Amino acid sequence: MAKRALITGVTGQDGSYLADFLLGKGYEVFGMVRRSSMEKFDRIEHIKDKITIKQADLLDQYSLIKIIEDIKPEEIYNLAAMSFVPTSWNQPVLTAQFTAIGVTRVLEAIRAINPKIKFYQASSSEMFGKVKSIPQNEKTHFHPRSPYGVAKVYGHWITVNYRESYDIFAASGILFNHESPRRGIEFVTRKITYNAVKIKLGLLKELPLGNLEAKRDWGYAGDFVRAMWLMLQHDTPEDFVISTGESHSVRELVEIAFSRLDLDYNEYVTLDKQFMRPAEVDLLIGDSSKAKEKLGWEPTVGFRQLIEMMVDSDIKLVKEEYDLK
């Protein structure tokens, strides 16, 4: 009989890639979505007939208990969160409800219904924030610099707590930035590739950005969801940093995206203070040697390849959106 997996946040970038991956492994996949006035299923449109969508909400304990009782999953991947860092400054309390307390509600539901369910928590490199050491690994201290980062630290530690207190197979992946053509347009990587294409096609004149010197460890979402699955197949529940181990600046990203389109970014990119964070994180670069050693995981897509993949995808998308040949 096929294994059953429940993915919260299935309509997001990671949820859609994970659903693809698990279907490829022969799983029966269930996706949890919130009831909202604007349902967005574009990222899972290609697999909508292969997975089962169920409604529940991280803010509603009863709905979580009911969905787990109905589905009876062997694995739960908690990818749902209020995940856009700038918004967390505007809605810090809601961010805490979803991204922190929501994790506890899922874990409580597992404890009440079937403690044998394996649980994956999507932790984040934003937990490191004002970094204590470079590169960051599983032992690096947390010093989050946004309400999102703070909420993720809570979600991370409550996962550890339930693992140690109730013997639940609960693992956390401390994922560094990971991007793809399915990344939301509000995130800087996709904002750059999408708008660079619009400039190339004469639909836009300039691209305002914030701190071009900010550096991140950017990987490919398709690689990172494979690591999530590997964590739940491991003998013991542990926490793993998932990263490429390479650091690149926003400026490098811009240069690759514009040069893919034969453009000089200096002619189009402007600096706008509204895109600067109230507190910027320092150099985030991950050491994923534990994942390599224990899970056999390594990234397969490099930085340039990733950004060019996103640009190429956005060329097709923008042409379709604007009905251009």
XYZ file of C-alpha atoms in Angstrom:
325
model
C 0.000 0.000 0.000
C 1.229 3.487 -0.869
C 2.525 5.680 1.943
C 0.360 8.680 2.772
C 1.828 12.137 3.247
C 0.141 15.371 4.296
C 1.746 18.639 3.162
C 0.694 21.895 4.807
C 1.354 24.846 2.522
C 1.033 22.635 -0.567
C 0.218 25.594 -2.848
C 3.540 27.307 -2.056
C 6.843 26.906 -3.872
C 8.188 24.157 -1.594
C 4.838 22.433 -1.198
C 4.402 22.083 -4.939
C 7.925 20.721 -5.496
C 7.547 18.320 -2.563
C 4.206 17.085 -3.923
C 5.899 16.448 -7.297
C 8.721 14.585 -5.568
C 6.495 12.415 -3.348
C 4.235 11.474 -6.278
C 7.395 10.321 -8.050
C 8.124 8.116 -5.026
C 4.683 6.504 -5.242
C 3.085 8.331 -2.300
C -0.564 9.166 -1.911
C -0.293 12.933 -1.425
C -2.716 15.147 0.509
C -2.372 18.903 0.498
C -3.734 21.161 3.221
C -5.049 24.594 2.242
C -6.742 27.391 4.148
C -10.185 28.526 3.144
C -9.629 31.960 1.594
C -11.454 34.287 -0.765
C -8.670 33.881 -3.332
C -7.607 30.279 -3.845
C -4.294 30.113 -5.708
C -3.502 26.717 -7.156
C -1.294 27.745 -10.084
C 1.817 26.014 -8.693
C 0.012 22.663 -8.398
C -2.244 22.971 -11.450
C -0.207 20.289 -13.282
C -0.769 17.718 -10.477
C -4.168 18.774 -9.121
C -5.814 15.584 -10.353
C -3.083 13.443 -8.723
C -3.280 14.832 -5.180
C -6.141 15.321 -2.718
C -6.767 18.839 -1.415
C -8.230 19.200 2.078
C -9.162 22.318 4.002
C -7.771 23.039 7.457
C -6.052 25.933 9.187
C -2.979 26.257 11.400
C -4.997 28.716 13.512
C -7.714 26.134 14.206
C -6.766 23.165 16.405
C -9.935 21.194 15.712
C -9.483 21.385 11.927
C -5.950 19.959 12.283
C -7.159 17.073 14.438
C -9.933 16.327 11.952
C -7.687 16.369 8.848
C -5.154 14.005 10.482
C -7.910 11.657 11.679
C -9.446 11.594 8.187
C -6.239 11.107 6.185
C -4.226 8.915 8.582
C -0.863 10.007 7.124
C 2.441 8.308 7.905
C 4.327 11.554 7.264
C 3.422 15.230 7.759
C 5.477 18.011 6.198
C 4.725 21.368 7.822
C 5.628 23.926 5.158
C 2.809 26.388 5.833
C 3.882 29.715 7.324
C 3.591 33.442 6.909
C 6.823 33.240 4.972
C 7.550 36.683 3.501
C 9.997 38.368 5.903
C 9.064 42.050 5.174
C 5.366 41.315 5.848
C 6.290 39.901 9.249
C 7.202 43.441 10.340
C 3.703 44.648 9.445
C 1.884 41.630 10.916
C 4.117 40.340 13.736
C 1.305 38.840 15.832
C -0.288 36.975 12.922
C 3.178 35.763 11.906
C 3.630 34.319 15.406
C 0.229 32.617 15.274
C 0.949 30.837 11.986
C 4.696 30.330 12.010
C 5.212 29.615 15.717
C 2.019 28.529 17.500
C 0.781 26.740 14.362
C 3.650 24.248 14.708
C 2.552 23.428 18.260
C -1.005 22.829 17.097
C 0.155 20.295 14.482
C 2.417 18.544 17.001
C -0.409 18.428 19.582
C -2.690 16.870 16.959
C -0.042 14.218 16.180
C 0.446 13.510 19.915
C -3.302 13.122 20.418
C -4.065 10.986 17.362
C -0.971 8.956 16.471
C 2.481 9.714 17.919
C 3.995 7.337 15.329
C 3.411 9.881 12.522
C 6.713 11.291 11.266
C 6.835 15.100 11.318
C 8.978 17.498 9.300
C 9.266 21.133 10.378
C 10.483 23.761 7.919
C 12.997 25.745 9.954
C 14.898 28.636 8.384
C 18.336 30.213 8.123
C 16.581 33.456 9.184
C 16.830 32.003 12.716
C 20.587 32.726 12.645
C 20.050 36.410 11.796
C 22.905 38.301 13.467
C 25.248 35.398 12.955
C 27.602 34.207 15.660
C 29.907 32.300 13.301
C 30.461 31.706 9.575
C 29.428 29.315 8.090
C 26.357 28.338 10.130
C 25.702 24.717 11.094
C 23.349 22.827 13.420
C 25.263 24.033 16.508
C 25.329 27.756 15.627
C 23.413 29.964 18.074
C 20.257 31.719 16.906
C 19.864 35.507 16.904
C 16.858 36.207 14.665
C 16.453 39.725 13.242
C 12.806 39.751 12.156
C 9.437 38.689 13.609
C 9.509 35.865 11.041
C 12.907 34.672 12.275
C 11.761 34.832 15.908
C 8.628 32.807 15.091
C 10.716 30.210 13.251
C 12.980 29.824 16.308
C 9.909 29.003 18.408
C 8.691 26.502 15.792
C 12.136 24.909 15.724
C 12.481 24.523 19.493
C 8.924 23.282 20.039
C 9.692 20.568 17.460
C 12.820 19.584 19.409
C 10.766 19.685 22.615
C 8.093 17.286 21.349
C 10.777 14.960 19.991
C 12.516 14.798 23.363
C 9.400 14.860 25.563
C 7.012 12.579 23.670
C 9.355 10.447 21.546
C 7.786 11.757 18.326
C 9.805 11.373 15.123
C 10.086 15.134 14.577
C 12.876 16.506 12.381
C 13.687 20.086 11.402
C 15.355 21.194 8.201
C 17.174 24.498 8.709
C 16.825 25.570 5.107
C 18.814 28.407 3.629
C 17.300 30.480 0.817
C 15.996 28.336 -2.004
C 14.467 29.636 -5.188
C 12.863 28.450 -8.430
C 10.599 29.581 -11.258
C 7.737 28.944 -8.781
C 9.054 31.477 -6.238
C 6.589 34.229 -5.325
C 7.061 37.476 -7.233
C 7.485 39.421 -3.967
C 10.770 37.628 -3.169
C 13.892 39.432 -4.366
C 15.179 36.648 -6.658
C 11.933 36.350 -8.601
C 11.289 40.093 -8.459
C 14.610 40.534 -10.275
C 14.189 37.816 -12.921
C 10.556 38.702 -13.688
C 11.140 42.457 -13.936
C 14.397 42.077 -15.896
C 12.365 40.190 -18.501
C 9.741 42.972 -18.514
C 12.515 45.515 -19.111
C 13.910 43.398 -21.959
C 10.467 43.233 -23.580
C 9.928 46.996 -23.262
C 7.228 46.683 -20.591
C 9.201 48.381 -17.817
C 11.843 51.118 -17.665
C 13.593 50.546 -14.322
C 13.857 48.178 -11.353
C 14.072 49.717 -7.847
C 15.853 47.477 -5.307
C 17.147 47.671 -1.725
C 20.541 46.525 -0.454
C 22.527 45.159 -3.418
C 25.376 44.076 -1.130
C 23.208 41.728 0.997
C 24.532 38.191 0.660
C 22.666 34.929 0.851
C 23.224 31.217 0.332
C 20.777 30.540 -2.527
C 19.878 27.009 -3.653
C 17.245 25.348 -5.840
C 13.911 24.449 -4.213
C 13.735 21.153 -6.130
C 16.976 20.050 -4.450
C 15.830 21.161 -1.007
C 12.553 19.209 -0.927
C 14.532 16.015 -1.570
C 16.394 16.755 1.683
C 13.078 17.037 3.568
C 12.068 13.564 2.458
C 15.500 12.107 3.283
C 15.206 13.436 6.851
C 12.025 11.442 7.441
C 13.616 8.276 5.994
C 16.621 8.605 8.310
C 16.969 6.161 11.245
C 16.605 8.882 13.869
C 14.861 12.273 13.930
C 17.484 15.021 13.792
C 17.949 18.602 12.648
C 19.862 19.340 9.459
C 21.183 22.498 7.822
C 20.365 22.419 4.107
C 22.375 24.845 1.991
C 24.763 25.136 -0.941
C 27.674 26.442 1.129
C 28.146 29.313 -1.351
C 27.340 32.963 -0.739
C 26.270 35.412 -3.430
C 25.228 39.056 -3.307
C 22.026 40.536 -4.686
C 24.301 42.443 -7.085
C 25.661 39.156 -8.501
C 22.109 37.881 -8.914
C 21.128 41.055 -10.796
C 24.182 40.835 -13.026
C 23.471 37.202 -14.022
C 19.775 37.863 -14.667
C 20.348 40.949 -16.823
C 23.305 39.478 -18.709
C 21.159 36.448 -19.587
C 18.993 38.986 -21.436
C 22.009 40.841 -22.944
C 21.336 43.884 -20.772
C 23.588 46.026 -18.545
C 21.872 46.195 -15.147
C 23.538 49.547 -14.335
C 21.244 51.210 -16.867
C 18.042 49.987 -15.197
C 18.515 49.206 -11.484
C 17.898 52.019 -8.981
C 18.230 52.036 -5.183
C 15.110 52.590 -3.076
C 15.282 52.853 0.722
C 11.764 51.455 1.168
C 13.176 48.019 0.299
C 15.806 48.136 3.065
C 15.047 45.964 6.115
C 14.741 47.617 9.571
C 17.425 45.145 10.728
C 19.483 43.396 8.043
C 20.814 39.905 8.672
C 24.529 39.413 8.311
C 26.306 36.956 6.077
C 24.189 33.810 5.863
C 26.124 30.860 4.510
C 25.314 27.303 5.489
C 27.437 24.270 6.274
C 25.396 21.239 5.193
C 28.166 18.679 5.752
C 26.001 16.776 8.278
C 23.271 16.306 5.633
C 25.886 15.177 3.134
C 27.400 12.679 5.561
C 24.221 11.263 7.164
C 21.622 11.668 4.392
C 23.799 11.540 1.294
C 22.274 14.878 0.224
C 23.981 17.356 -2.040
C 22.668 20.213 -4.197
C 22.637 19.557 -7.951
C 21.807 23.013 -9.363
C 24.368 25.829 -9.147
C 23.650 29.534 -8.596
C 24.094 30.741 -12.184
C 22.124 27.773 -13.530
C 19.302 28.557 -11.063
C 19.016 32.255 -11.960
C 19.183 31.528 -15.703
C 16.487 28.847 -15.279
C 14.270 31.454 -13.594
C 14.913 34.069 -16.298
C 14.144 31.574 -19.081
C 10.913 30.567 -17.346
C 9.883 34.202 -16.872
C 10.447 34.969 -20.562
C 7.773 32.392 -21.428
C 5.497 33.562 -18.627
C 5.656 37.299 -19.401
C 5.107 36.679 -23.114
C 2.003 34.655 -22.272
C 0.734 37.244 -19.792
C 1.089 40.098 -22.265
C 0.195 38.019 -25.324
C 3.543 38.708 -26.991
C 4.947 36.507 -29.738
